[in-house]
Amino acid sequence: MAIGLGLALILNLITVFLPRWLTVPIKKLLNLLETVPDLMFAFLLQLFIVFIFKKSGIELMLFTAYGEETVYLAPMITLAVIPIISFFRILLLITEEEFLKPHIEFAQSKGLSKWKIFRSHVMKNVSPSFFHHGKIIIWGMLSSLFIIETIFNTRGITYFVTDDFRPIVIAVSLILIFTPFFVIYQGVYLWVNDGSGEDLTKYKKDRNHFREWRIWLWAATLRKLWWQHMHNPKFAAGFSMIFIMIVYSFIFPLFKEKPINFINYMKNDEGRIISAPPHPPSKEMILGSDFFGYSIMDQMIVGAKYTLLFALIVAFLRVVGGFYLGVVYHFHLKEYRKNWLDRMVDSIHFLPLSLIAYLLLRPVLWGSPAQGFQNSIFERLIFEAILLTILVLPLTTVLIGNELKLIGKKDFVLSAKLLGGSNKHLLWTHLFPHLAPRLFIIFGHQFIQTLLILVHLGLFHLFLGGTIITGGDMPDPPKTGTFEWSGLISSARYSLMTGKYWVVLAPLAAFMIAIIAMQLIVQGVKEIQQKKVGVLVNNTPIKHKRKRVKKKEYHPVMDDFKLTNHQTYKG
């Protein structure tokens, strides 16, 4: 993490002083890199080391542990890539926002250099926001640690958790992971906050009943918002990509007798065997086949509905559940209880989500060869969705509750309270319209996080809906029954090391396309919200110059006379 943070600070410092035509592609590249799963970075590093060794005979570093060997450098480099991308992207975003604030313009008008402003004003103001964003990055990094130790065959702390399911081993391991980060963050929090941040303003509850919204009014509002968002090209493109993939996944099996093509051995016209599974891409199988001979393209199409709909449902449950619990958090909890709950929920950031999900899901999703599954596939899907929702629900609750708290401090909300507005009136009339765009952005982030968790679980053969295990002396490798995308990721290590790249590249590309589509949706929502609050979004190419609009001169007599007459005419 220290390596990633240090390099991110240096890259941010360099990027801030670059011209705009260079920073735009850098931000696009960062958005693209965030769609690449962490395990792909590890595989690419291993392949790069092997490639250099084959070409030059030089072994740059050990890329996997074997026997008594230990490997340190390669996992450290891989684990540092994720914080570099995340820290750099967040730093660049909040730094640009800080440069747009009025006090920076005032400093520029006094003749201060950009370096002086950046060092004395910008970095000081962005540090608290960057500190809080760091918890999310650490949370993702700890989940990646679980994956990277497996890929590099390193016997780290997560190895003992997965190897020994005794409660004492799991508890001690999680405490050792949790304690250092919790102590550091709580120490900094107590140092920065001296307790003066408590909101002492109290308002009495009003029990007036708020009239219910009519169905036609909700429908008209949703229709208006729908058309408004679909006119944004980014939102329309992202939504269309996800919608088409889901719809086509439902329609595809209806027009084929066998939805998933299977070829055991490919033969030429003379009857000779020319290919055995996994088959490379060809006319019969455009994207090739997996190690069982099933078409990868057909599996991806059939499994799209399970993967995407499951991620959408989990993200929806997290946001809706967090919203209603956040309402309770904002309106019905006292300030000292909110602070206590914030501290407790913050500690969840220091527990690896993928590791906890693996420990809780394995007994349900792993079917034994003798007894099979104890529950139906529908029950397993429901259990997995509820579990992945509950694990993140405290975080979304506090996040949405704090958003309600910030909006509640606005002048128009305070005025409504003083006029006797009830909590229900304040929520649906004043708070929710401003919170809705933020909820959609949180929904997009939760969708992406769910997809990444499915990738992590797939690497450990925990597939969506359950893992099929065959018995016998020579059992087949674990496989999925729903053909969801993470099932194809499970053989990533073997396919890349054996040169069967097509087995894993296609499903990884599908995950990246889904994440890019959701990123476009989130960016579209952000642009629409920025236009509402008066922030200009420049979508025009850089080479096109804007036309200068000649200002109309102000006449102190005639203009005031027109304004006075206009006001008088309006009554």
Coordinates of C-alpha atoms in Angstrom, one line a residue:
M1 CA 0.0 0.0 0.0
A2 CA 2.9 2.4 0.8
I3 CA 4.4 1.8 -2.7
G4 CA 1.0 2.5 -4.3
L5 CA 0.4 5.6 -2.3
G6 CA 3.8 7.1 -2.9
L7 CA 3.7 6.5 -6.7
A8 CA 0.1 7.8 -6.8
L9 CA 1.2 11.1 -5.1
I10 CA 4.1 11.5 -7.6
L11 CA 1.9 10.8 -10.6
N12 CA -0.8 13.2 -9.4
L13 CA 1.8 15.9 -8.9
I14 CA 3.1 15.4 -12.5
T15 CA -0.4 15.2 -14.0
V16 CA -1.7 18.4 -12.3
F17 CA 0.9 20.5 -14.3
L18 CA 0.3 18.8 -17.6
P19 CA -1.9 20.5 -20.3
R20 CA -5.5 19.4 -20.6
W21 CA -5.1 17.5 -23.9
L22 CA -2.8 15.1 -22.0
T23 CA -4.8 14.7 -18.8
V24 CA -8.0 13.7 -20.7
P25 CA -6.5 10.4 -22.1
I26 CA -4.8 9.7 -18.7
K27 CA -8.2 9.8 -17.0
K28 CA -9.7 7.6 -19.7
L29 CA -6.9 5.1 -19.3
L30 CA -7.4 5.0 -15.5
N31 CA -11.1 4.3 -16.0
L32 CA -10.1 1.4 -18.3
L33 CA -7.5 0.0 -15.9
E34 CA -10.1 -0.1 -13.1
T35 CA -12.2 -2.5 -15.1
V36 CA -9.3 -5.1 -15.3
P37 CA -9.7 -7.7 -12.4
D38 CA -6.8 -7.9 -10.0
L39 CA -6.1 -11.5 -10.9
M40 CA -5.4 -10.4 -14.5
F41 CA -2.5 -8.2 -13.3
A42 CA -1.0 -11.1 -11.5
F43 CA -1.3 -13.4 -14.5
L44 CA 0.2 -10.8 -16.8
L45 CA 3.2 -10.3 -14.5
Q46 CA 3.8 -14.0 -14.4
L47 CA 3.6 -14.3 -18.2
F48 CA 5.9 -11.3 -18.6
I49 CA 8.5 -13.0 -16.4
V50 CA 8.2 -16.2 -18.3
F51 CA 8.5 -14.3 -21.7
I52 CA 11.7 -12.5 -20.6
F53 CA 13.2 -15.8 -19.4
K54 CA 12.4 -17.5 -22.7
K55 CA 13.9 -14.7 -24.8
S56 CA 16.9 -13.8 -22.8
G57 CA 17.5 -16.5 -20.2
I58 CA 17.2 -13.9 -17.4
E59 CA 14.8 -14.7 -14.5
L60 CA 13.7 -11.3 -13.3
M61 CA 12.1 -12.7 -10.1
L62 CA 10.4 -15.8 -8.7
F63 CA 6.8 -15.7 -9.9
T64 CA 5.4 -18.6 -7.9
A65 CA 6.4 -20.5 -4.7
Y66 CA 7.3 -24.2 -4.9
G67 CA 8.3 -26.4 -2.1
E68 CA 10.3 -24.5 0.5
E69 CA 10.8 -21.5 -1.8
T70 CA 9.2 -18.2 -0.9
V71 CA 8.2 -15.4 -3.2
Y72 CA 7.9 -11.8 -2.1
L73 CA 8.7 -9.3 -4.8
A74 CA 6.1 -10.4 -7.4
P75 CA 3.1 -10.4 -5.0
M76 CA 4.2 -7.0 -3.7
I77 CA 4.4 -5.5 -7.2
T78 CA 1.0 -6.9 -8.1
L79 CA -0.6 -5.8 -4.9
A80 CA 0.8 -2.3 -5.4
V81 CA -0.8 -1.9 -8.8
I82 CA -4.3 -1.7 -7.4
P83 CA -3.6 1.1 -4.9
I84 CA -1.7 3.0 -7.6
I85 CA -4.6 3.1 -10.0
S86 CA -7.2 3.8 -7.3
F87 CA -5.2 6.4 -5.3
F88 CA -4.1 8.1 -8.5
R89 CA -7.7 8.3 -9.9
I90 CA -9.2 9.6 -6.6
L91 CA -6.4 12.1 -6.1
L92 CA -6.7 13.5 -9.6
L93 CA -10.5 13.8 -9.2
I94 CA -10.6 15.6 -5.9
T95 CA -7.6 17.8 -6.9
E96 CA -9.4 19.0 -10.0
E97 CA -12.5 19.8 -8.0
E98 CA -10.4 21.7 -5.5
F99 CA -8.8 23.9 -8.2
L100 CA -12.4 25.0 -9.2
K101 CA -13.2 26.5 -5.8
P102 CA -13.4 30.2 -5.2
H103 CA -10.5 30.5 -2.7
I104 CA -8.2 29.0 -5.4
E105 CA -9.2 31.7 -7.8
F106 CA -8.6 34.3 -5.2
A107 CA -5.1 32.9 -4.6
Q108 CA -4.4 33.0 -8.4
S109 CA -5.6 36.6 -8.5
K110 CA -3.0 37.5 -5.9
G111 CA -0.3 36.2 -8.2
L112 CA 0.6 33.0 -6.4
S113 CA 2.2 30.3 -8.6
K114 CA 0.4 27.1 -9.4
W115 CA 3.0 25.1 -7.4
K116 CA 2.6 27.3 -4.4
I117 CA -1.2 27.0 -4.5
F118 CA -1.0 23.2 -5.0
R119 CA 1.5 22.8 -2.1
S120 CA -0.1 25.2 0.4
H121 CA -3.8 25.1 -0.3
V122 CA -4.8 22.1 -2.5
M123 CA -3.0 19.3 -0.8
K124 CA -4.0 20.6 2.6
N125 CA -7.7 20.7 1.7
V126 CA -7.9 17.3 -0.2
S127 CA -6.1 15.4 2.5
P128 CA -9.2 14.7 4.7
S129 CA -11.3 13.5 1.7
F130 CA -8.4 11.4 0.5
F131 CA -8.0 9.9 3.9
H132 CA -11.6 8.7 4.0
H133 CA -11.4 7.4 0.4
G134 CA -8.4 5.3 1.5
K135 CA -10.6 3.0 3.6
I136 CA -12.4 1.8 0.4
I137 CA -9.1 1.2 -1.3
I138 CA -7.7 -0.7 1.6
W139 CA -10.9 -2.8 1.7
G140 CA -10.4 -3.8 -2.0
M141 CA -6.7 -4.4 -1.4
L142 CA -7.3 -6.8 1.4
S143 CA -9.7 -8.8 -0.8
S144 CA -7.1 -8.8 -3.5
L145 CA -4.5 -10.1 -1.0
F146 CA -6.6 -13.3 -0.7
I147 CA -6.5 -13.8 -4.4
I148 CA -2.9 -12.9 -5.0
E149 CA -1.6 -15.2 -2.3
T150 CA -3.4 -18.0 -4.1
I151 CA -2.1 -17.2 -7.5
F152 CA 1.5 -16.9 -6.4
N153 CA 1.1 -20.0 -4.2
T154 CA 2.3 -17.9 -1.2
R155 CA 1.5 -19.3 2.3
G156 CA 0.3 -16.0 3.8
I157 CA -2.2 -15.4 6.5
T158 CA -5.2 -16.1 4.2
Y159 CA -3.7 -19.5 3.3
F160 CA -4.3 -20.7 6.9
V161 CA -7.8 -19.4 6.9
T162 CA -8.8 -21.4 3.8
D163 CA -6.8 -24.4 4.7
D164 CA -8.1 -24.8 8.3
F165 CA -11.8 -24.0 8.9
R166 CA -11.5 -24.1 12.7
P167 CA -13.2 -21.0 14.3
I168 CA -10.1 -20.2 16.4
V169 CA -7.9 -20.1 13.3
I170 CA -10.3 -17.9 11.4
A171 CA -10.9 -15.5 14.3
V172 CA -7.2 -15.0 15.0
S173 CA -6.3 -14.5 11.4
L174 CA -9.0 -11.9 10.8
I175 CA -8.0 -10.1 14.0
L176 CA -4.4 -9.9 12.9
I177 CA -5.6 -8.5 9.5
F178 CA -8.1 -6.1 11.1
T179 CA -6.2 -4.7 14.1
P180 CA -3.3 -2.7 12.4
F181 CA -5.5 -0.8 10.0
F182 CA -8.2 -0.1 12.6
V183 CA -5.6 1.3 15.1
I184 CA -4.1 3.5 12.4
Y185 CA -7.3 5.0 11.1
Q186 CA -8.9 5.4 14.6
G187 CA -5.7 7.1 15.8
V188 CA -5.7 9.6 12.9
Y189 CA -9.5 10.1 13.4
L190 CA -9.1 11.0 17.1
W191 CA -6.1 13.2 16.3
V192 CA -8.0 15.2 13.6
N193 CA -11.4 15.4 15.3
D194 CA -11.5 16.8 18.8
G195 CA -15.2 16.1 19.2
S196 CA -16.2 19.5 17.8
G197 CA -17.9 18.0 14.8
E198 CA -21.0 17.0 16.6
D199 CA -24.2 18.5 15.2
L200 CA -25.8 20.2 18.2
T201 CA -28.9 21.5 16.3
K202 CA -32.0 19.7 17.5
Y203 CA -35.5 19.9 16.1
K204 CA -38.7 18.6 17.4
K205 CA -40.5 15.9 15.5
D206 CA -43.7 16.9 13.8
R207 CA -46.3 14.2 13.5
N208 CA -48.3 15.8 10.7
H209 CA -49.2 13.3 8.0
F210 CA -47.7 13.8 4.6
R211 CA -50.0 13.2 1.7
E212 CA -49.3 10.1 -0.4
W213 CA -47.9 10.5 -3.9
R214 CA -50.3 9.6 -6.6
I215 CA -49.4 6.8 -9.0
W216 CA -49.7 9.0 -12.1
L217 CA -47.4 11.6 -10.6
W218 CA -44.7 9.0 -10.0
A219 CA -45.1 7.6 -13.5
A220 CA -44.8 11.0 -15.0
T221 CA -41.7 11.8 -13.0
L222 CA -40.0 8.5 -13.9
R223 CA -40.9 9.0 -17.5
K224 CA -39.4 12.5 -17.5
L225 CA -36.2 11.3 -15.8
W226 CA -36.0 8.4 -18.2
W227 CA -36.0 10.5 -21.3
Q228 CA -33.7 13.1 -19.7
H229 CA -31.1 10.4 -19.0
M230 CA -31.5 8.6 -22.3
H231 CA -30.6 11.9 -24.1
N232 CA -27.2 11.7 -22.4
P233 CA -25.0 9.6 -24.8
K234 CA -22.9 8.0 -22.1
F235 CA -26.0 6.8 -20.1
A236 CA -27.7 5.7 -23.2
A237 CA -24.7 3.7 -24.4
G238 CA -24.0 2.0 -21.1
F239 CA -27.7 1.1 -20.5
S240 CA -28.1 -0.2 -24.0
M241 CA -25.1 -2.5 -23.7
I242 CA -26.3 -4.1 -20.5
F243 CA -29.9 -4.3 -21.6
I244 CA -29.0 -5.9 -25.0
M245 CA -26.8 -8.5 -23.3
I246 CA -29.5 -9.6 -20.8
V247 CA -32.3 -9.7 -23.4
Y248 CA -30.2 -11.6 -25.9
S249 CA -29.3 -14.1 -23.2
F250 CA -33.0 -14.9 -22.7
I251 CA -33.8 -15.1 -26.4
F252 CA -30.8 -17.1 -27.5
P253 CA -31.8 -20.5 -26.1
L254 CA -35.2 -20.3 -27.7
F255 CA -33.9 -20.5 -31.2
K256 CA -31.4 -23.3 -30.7
E257 CA -32.1 -27.0 -29.9
K258 CA -28.9 -27.2 -28.0
P259 CA -28.1 -23.8 -26.5
I260 CA -24.4 -24.7 -25.9
N261 CA -22.5 -26.3 -28.7
F262 CA -20.4 -29.3 -27.7
I263 CA -17.6 -30.9 -29.7
N264 CA -15.4 -33.6 -28.1
Y265 CA -13.0 -34.1 -31.0
M266 CA -12.7 -32.0 -34.2
K267 CA -12.1 -34.1 -37.3
N268 CA -11.1 -33.1 -40.9
D269 CA -12.7 -34.4 -44.1
E270 CA -10.6 -37.5 -43.9
G271 CA -11.9 -38.4 -40.5
R272 CA -8.6 -37.6 -38.7
I273 CA -8.7 -35.9 -35.3
I274 CA -7.2 -32.4 -35.6
S275 CA -8.2 -30.9 -32.3
A276 CA -9.0 -32.0 -28.7
P277 CA -10.5 -29.8 -26.0
P278 CA -9.9 -27.0 -25.5
H279 CA -10.5 -26.2 -29.1
P280 CA -9.0 -23.0 -30.5
P281 CA -11.2 -20.4 -32.2
S282 CA -12.6 -21.6 -35.5
K283 CA -15.6 -21.5 -37.8
E284 CA -17.4 -24.1 -35.6
M285 CA -16.6 -22.3 -32.4
I286 CA -15.9 -18.6 -32.9
L287 CA -14.3 -18.0 -29.5
G288 CA -13.1 -21.6 -29.0
S289 CA -14.1 -24.1 -26.4
D290 CA -13.3 -24.7 -22.7
F291 CA -11.5 -27.8 -21.4
F292 CA -14.6 -29.8 -21.6
G293 CA -15.4 -29.0 -25.3
Y294 CA -18.2 -26.6 -24.7
S295 CA -18.4 -23.4 -26.8
I296 CA -17.2 -20.4 -24.8
M297 CA -19.3 -18.0 -26.8
D298 CA -22.5 -20.0 -26.1
Q299 CA -21.7 -20.2 -22.4
M300 CA -21.1 -16.5 -22.2
I301 CA -24.4 -15.7 -23.9
V302 CA -26.4 -18.2 -21.8
G303 CA -24.7 -17.1 -18.6
A304 CA -25.0 -13.4 -19.2
K305 CA -28.5 -13.3 -17.6
Y306 CA -27.4 -15.0 -14.5
T307 CA -24.3 -12.9 -14.0
L308 CA -25.7 -9.5 -14.8
L309 CA -29.1 -9.9 -13.2
F310 CA -27.6 -11.3 -10.1
A311 CA -25.2 -8.3 -9.8
L312 CA -28.0 -5.9 -10.5
I313 CA -30.3 -7.5 -7.9
V314 CA -27.5 -7.5 -5.2
A315 CA -26.6 -3.9 -6.0
F316 CA -30.3 -2.9 -5.8
L317 CA -30.8 -4.7 -2.5
R318 CA -27.7 -3.0 -1.0
V319 CA -28.9 0.5 -2.1
V320 CA -32.6 0.1 -1.2
G321 CA -31.8 -1.5 2.2
G322 CA -29.1 1.1 2.9
F323 CA -31.6 3.9 2.0
Y324 CA -34.3 2.8 4.4
L325 CA -31.8 2.0 7.2
G326 CA -30.1 5.3 6.4
V327 CA -33.4 7.1 6.9
V328 CA -33.7 5.5 10.4
Y329 CA -30.0 6.4 11.0
H330 CA -30.6 10.0 10.1
F331 CA -34.0 10.7 11.7
H332 CA -34.2 8.4 14.7
L333 CA -30.6 8.1 16.1
K334 CA -29.0 10.6 18.4
E335 CA -25.7 12.1 17.5
Y336 CA -23.6 10.0 20.0
R337 CA -25.2 6.8 18.7
K338 CA -24.4 7.9 15.1
N339 CA -20.7 8.4 16.1
W340 CA -20.6 5.0 17.8
L341 CA -22.2 3.3 14.8
D342 CA -19.8 5.1 12.4
R343 CA -16.8 3.8 14.3
M344 CA -18.1 0.3 14.3
V345 CA -19.0 0.2 10.6
D346 CA -15.7 1.8 9.6
S347 CA -14.0 -1.3 11.0
I348 CA -15.7 -3.4 8.3
H349 CA -13.4 -1.7 5.8
F350 CA -10.4 -3.6 7.3
L351 CA -11.9 -7.1 6.8
P352 CA -11.4 -8.8 3.4
L353 CA -14.8 -9.2 1.8
S354 CA -13.9 -11.9 -0.6
L355 CA -12.4 -14.0 2.2
I356 CA -15.4 -13.7 4.4
A357 CA -17.7 -14.5 1.5
Y358 CA -15.7 -17.6 0.6
L359 CA -15.8 -18.9 4.2
L360 CA -19.6 -18.4 4.5
L361 CA -20.6 -19.6 1.0
R362 CA -18.4 -22.7 0.6
P363 CA -20.6 -25.0 2.8
V364 CA -23.6 -24.0 0.7
L365 CA -22.3 -23.8 -2.9
W366 CA -19.9 -26.7 -2.8
G367 CA -21.8 -29.9 -3.6
S368 CA -20.2 -33.2 -2.3
P369 CA -20.0 -36.0 -4.9
A370 CA -21.9 -38.4 -2.7
Q371 CA -24.8 -36.3 -1.4
G372 CA -24.9 -33.4 -3.9
F373 CA -26.6 -30.2 -2.8
Q374 CA -28.7 -29.9 0.3
N375 CA -30.7 -27.0 -1.2
S376 CA -32.2 -26.2 -4.6
I377 CA -30.5 -23.9 -7.0
F378 CA -33.1 -21.2 -6.3
E379 CA -32.4 -21.4 -2.6
R380 CA -28.7 -21.2 -3.2
L381 CA -29.1 -18.1 -5.3
I382 CA -31.3 -16.5 -2.7
F383 CA -28.8 -17.3 0.0
E384 CA -25.8 -16.0 -1.9
A385 CA -27.7 -12.8 -2.8
I386 CA -28.8 -12.2 0.8
L387 CA -25.3 -12.9 2.2
L388 CA -23.5 -10.6 -0.3
T389 CA -26.1 -7.9 0.5
I390 CA -25.8 -8.2 4.3
L391 CA -22.0 -8.1 4.3
V392 CA -22.1 -4.6 2.7
L393 CA -25.4 -3.3 4.0
P394 CA -23.9 -1.6 7.1
L395 CA -21.5 0.4 4.9
T396 CA -24.2 1.6 2.5
T397 CA -26.4 2.4 5.5
V398 CA -23.9 4.8 7.1
L399 CA -22.9 6.2 3.7
I400 CA -26.4 7.1 2.7
G401 CA -27.2 8.3 6.3
N402 CA -24.3 10.7 6.1
E403 CA -25.4 11.9 2.7
L404 CA -28.8 12.6 4.2
K405 CA -27.1 14.4 7.1
L406 CA -25.1 16.7 4.7
I407 CA -28.2 17.5 2.6
G408 CA -30.1 18.2 5.9
K409 CA -27.7 21.0 6.7
K410 CA -28.7 23.0 3.6
D411 CA -30.6 26.2 4.2
F412 CA -33.8 25.1 2.4
V413 CA -34.1 22.0 4.6
L414 CA -33.5 23.9 7.8
S415 CA -36.2 26.4 6.7
A416 CA -38.6 23.6 6.0
K417 CA -37.9 22.3 9.5
L418 CA -38.6 25.6 11.1
L419 CA -41.8 25.9 9.2
G420 CA -43.0 22.6 10.8
G421 CA -42.3 20.1 8.1
S422 CA -42.6 16.5 9.3
N423 CA -39.8 14.0 8.7
K424 CA -41.8 12.3 5.9
H425 CA -42.3 15.6 4.2
L426 CA -38.7 16.5 4.5
L427 CA -37.5 13.2 3.2
W428 CA -39.7 12.9 0.1
T429 CA -40.0 16.6 -0.8
H430 CA -36.5 18.0 0.0
L431 CA -34.0 15.2 0.7
F432 CA -34.8 12.5 -1.7
P433 CA -34.7 14.6 -5.0
H434 CA -31.1 15.6 -4.1
L435 CA -30.2 12.1 -2.9
A436 CA -31.5 10.2 -5.9
P437 CA -28.6 10.8 -8.2
R438 CA -26.2 9.9 -5.5
L439 CA -28.1 6.6 -4.9
F440 CA -27.7 5.7 -8.5
I441 CA -24.0 6.4 -8.4
I442 CA -23.7 4.1 -5.3
F443 CA -25.8 1.5 -7.2
G444 CA -23.3 1.5 -10.1
H445 CA -20.3 1.1 -7.7
Q446 CA -22.1 -1.8 -5.9
F447 CA -22.8 -3.5 -9.3
I448 CA -19.1 -3.3 -10.2
Q449 CA -18.0 -4.6 -6.8
T450 CA -20.4 -7.6 -7.0
L451 CA -18.9 -8.6 -10.4
L452 CA -15.4 -8.4 -9.0
I453 CA -16.5 -10.6 -6.0
L454 CA -17.9 -13.2 -8.4
V455 CA -14.5 -13.2 -10.2
H456 CA -12.7 -13.8 -6.9
L457 CA -15.1 -16.6 -5.9
G458 CA -14.8 -18.2 -9.4
L459 CA -11.1 -18.5 -9.0
F460 CA -11.7 -20.7 -6.0
H461 CA -14.4 -22.8 -7.9
L462 CA -17.3 -21.2 -6.0
F463 CA -19.7 -20.5 -8.8
L464 CA -23.0 -18.7 -8.9
G465 CA -25.8 -21.1 -8.0
G466 CA -23.4 -23.9 -6.9
T467 CA -20.3 -25.9 -7.9
I468 CA -20.9 -29.3 -9.5
I469 CA -18.5 -31.9 -8.2
T470 CA -18.2 -35.4 -9.8
G471 CA -17.1 -38.5 -8.0
G472 CA -15.1 -41.5 -9.0
D473 CA -11.4 -42.4 -9.2
M474 CA -10.8 -39.7 -11.9
P475 CA -13.3 -36.9 -11.2
D476 CA -13.8 -34.0 -13.6
P477 CA -12.8 -30.5 -12.5
P478 CA -15.4 -28.5 -10.7
K479 CA -17.9 -26.8 -13.1
T480 CA -20.9 -24.5 -13.0
G481 CA -24.4 -25.4 -13.7
T482 CA -25.6 -22.0 -14.7
F483 CA -22.7 -21.2 -17.1
E484 CA -22.2 -17.8 -15.4
W485 CA -19.1 -16.0 -16.3
S486 CA -17.0 -16.6 -13.2
G487 CA -17.1 -20.4 -14.0
L488 CA -15.0 -19.7 -17.0
I489 CA -12.5 -17.6 -14.9
S490 CA -11.7 -20.6 -12.7
S491 CA -9.3 -22.2 -15.2
A492 CA -7.5 -18.9 -15.8
R493 CA -4.2 -20.0 -14.3
Y494 CA -4.0 -23.2 -16.4
S495 CA -5.2 -21.6 -19.6
L496 CA -2.7 -18.8 -19.5
M497 CA 0.3 -20.9 -18.5
T498 CA -0.4 -23.5 -21.2
G499 CA -1.0 -20.9 -23.9
K500 CA -4.8 -21.5 -24.2
Y501 CA -5.5 -17.8 -23.9
W502 CA -8.9 -17.9 -25.5
V503 CA -10.4 -19.8 -22.6
V504 CA -10.0 -16.9 -20.2
L505 CA -9.7 -13.8 -22.3
A506 CA -13.2 -13.9 -23.6
P507 CA -14.9 -14.0 -20.2
L508 CA -12.5 -11.4 -18.8
A509 CA -13.5 -9.2 -21.8
A510 CA -17.2 -9.7 -21.0
F511 CA -16.6 -8.7 -17.4
M512 CA -14.7 -5.6 -18.5
I513 CA -17.5 -4.6 -21.0
A514 CA -20.1 -4.9 -18.3
I515 CA -18.0 -2.8 -15.9
I516 CA -17.3 -0.2 -18.6
A517 CA -21.1 0.0 -19.4
M518 CA -21.9 0.7 -15.8
Q519 CA -19.1 3.3 -15.6
L520 CA -20.7 5.0 -18.6
I521 CA -24.1 5.0 -16.8
V522 CA -22.6 6.5 -13.7
Q523 CA -20.7 9.2 -15.6
G524 CA -23.9 10.0 -17.5
V525 CA -25.8 10.4 -14.2
K526 CA -23.0 12.6 -12.8
E527 CA -23.0 14.9 -15.9
I528 CA -26.8 15.3 -15.7
Q529 CA -26.6 16.2 -12.0
Q530 CA -23.7 18.6 -12.7
K531 CA -25.8 20.4 -15.3
K532 CA -28.7 20.7 -12.8
V533 CA -26.5 22.4 -10.2
G534 CA -24.9 24.7 -12.8
V535 CA -21.5 23.0 -13.4
L536 CA -20.6 23.1 -17.1
V537 CA -19.6 19.7 -18.6
N538 CA -17.4 20.2 -21.6
N539 CA -18.0 17.5 -24.2
T540 CA -16.7 19.4 -27.1
P541 CA -13.4 18.5 -28.8
I542 CA -10.4 20.5 -27.6
K543 CA -9.5 21.7 -31.1
H544 CA -12.9 23.4 -31.5
K545 CA -12.8 26.9 -30.1
R546 CA -15.8 28.4 -28.5
K547 CA -17.3 31.5 -30.0
R548 CA -17.0 34.6 -28.0
V549 CA -20.3 36.1 -27.0
K550 CA -20.2 39.9 -26.9
K551 CA -21.4 41.2 -23.6
K552 CA -24.3 43.6 -23.7
E553 CA -23.4 46.9 -22.0
Y554 CA -25.4 47.7 -18.9
H555 CA -27.3 50.9 -18.9
P556 CA -27.9 52.1 -15.3
V557 CA -31.1 54.0 -16.1
M558 CA -32.9 52.1 -18.9
D559 CA -32.2 48.6 -17.5
D560 CA -33.3 49.5 -14.0
F561 CA -36.4 51.1 -15.5
K562 CA -37.3 48.0 -17.5
L563 CA -36.8 45.8 -14.4
T564 CA -39.0 48.0 -12.3
N565 CA -41.7 48.1 -14.9
H566 CA -41.5 44.3 -15.3
Q567 CA -41.9 43.7 -11.6
T568 CA -44.8 46.1 -11.4
Y569 CA -46.5 44.5 -14.4
K570 CA -46.2 41.1 -12.8
G571 CA -47.9 42.5 -9.8

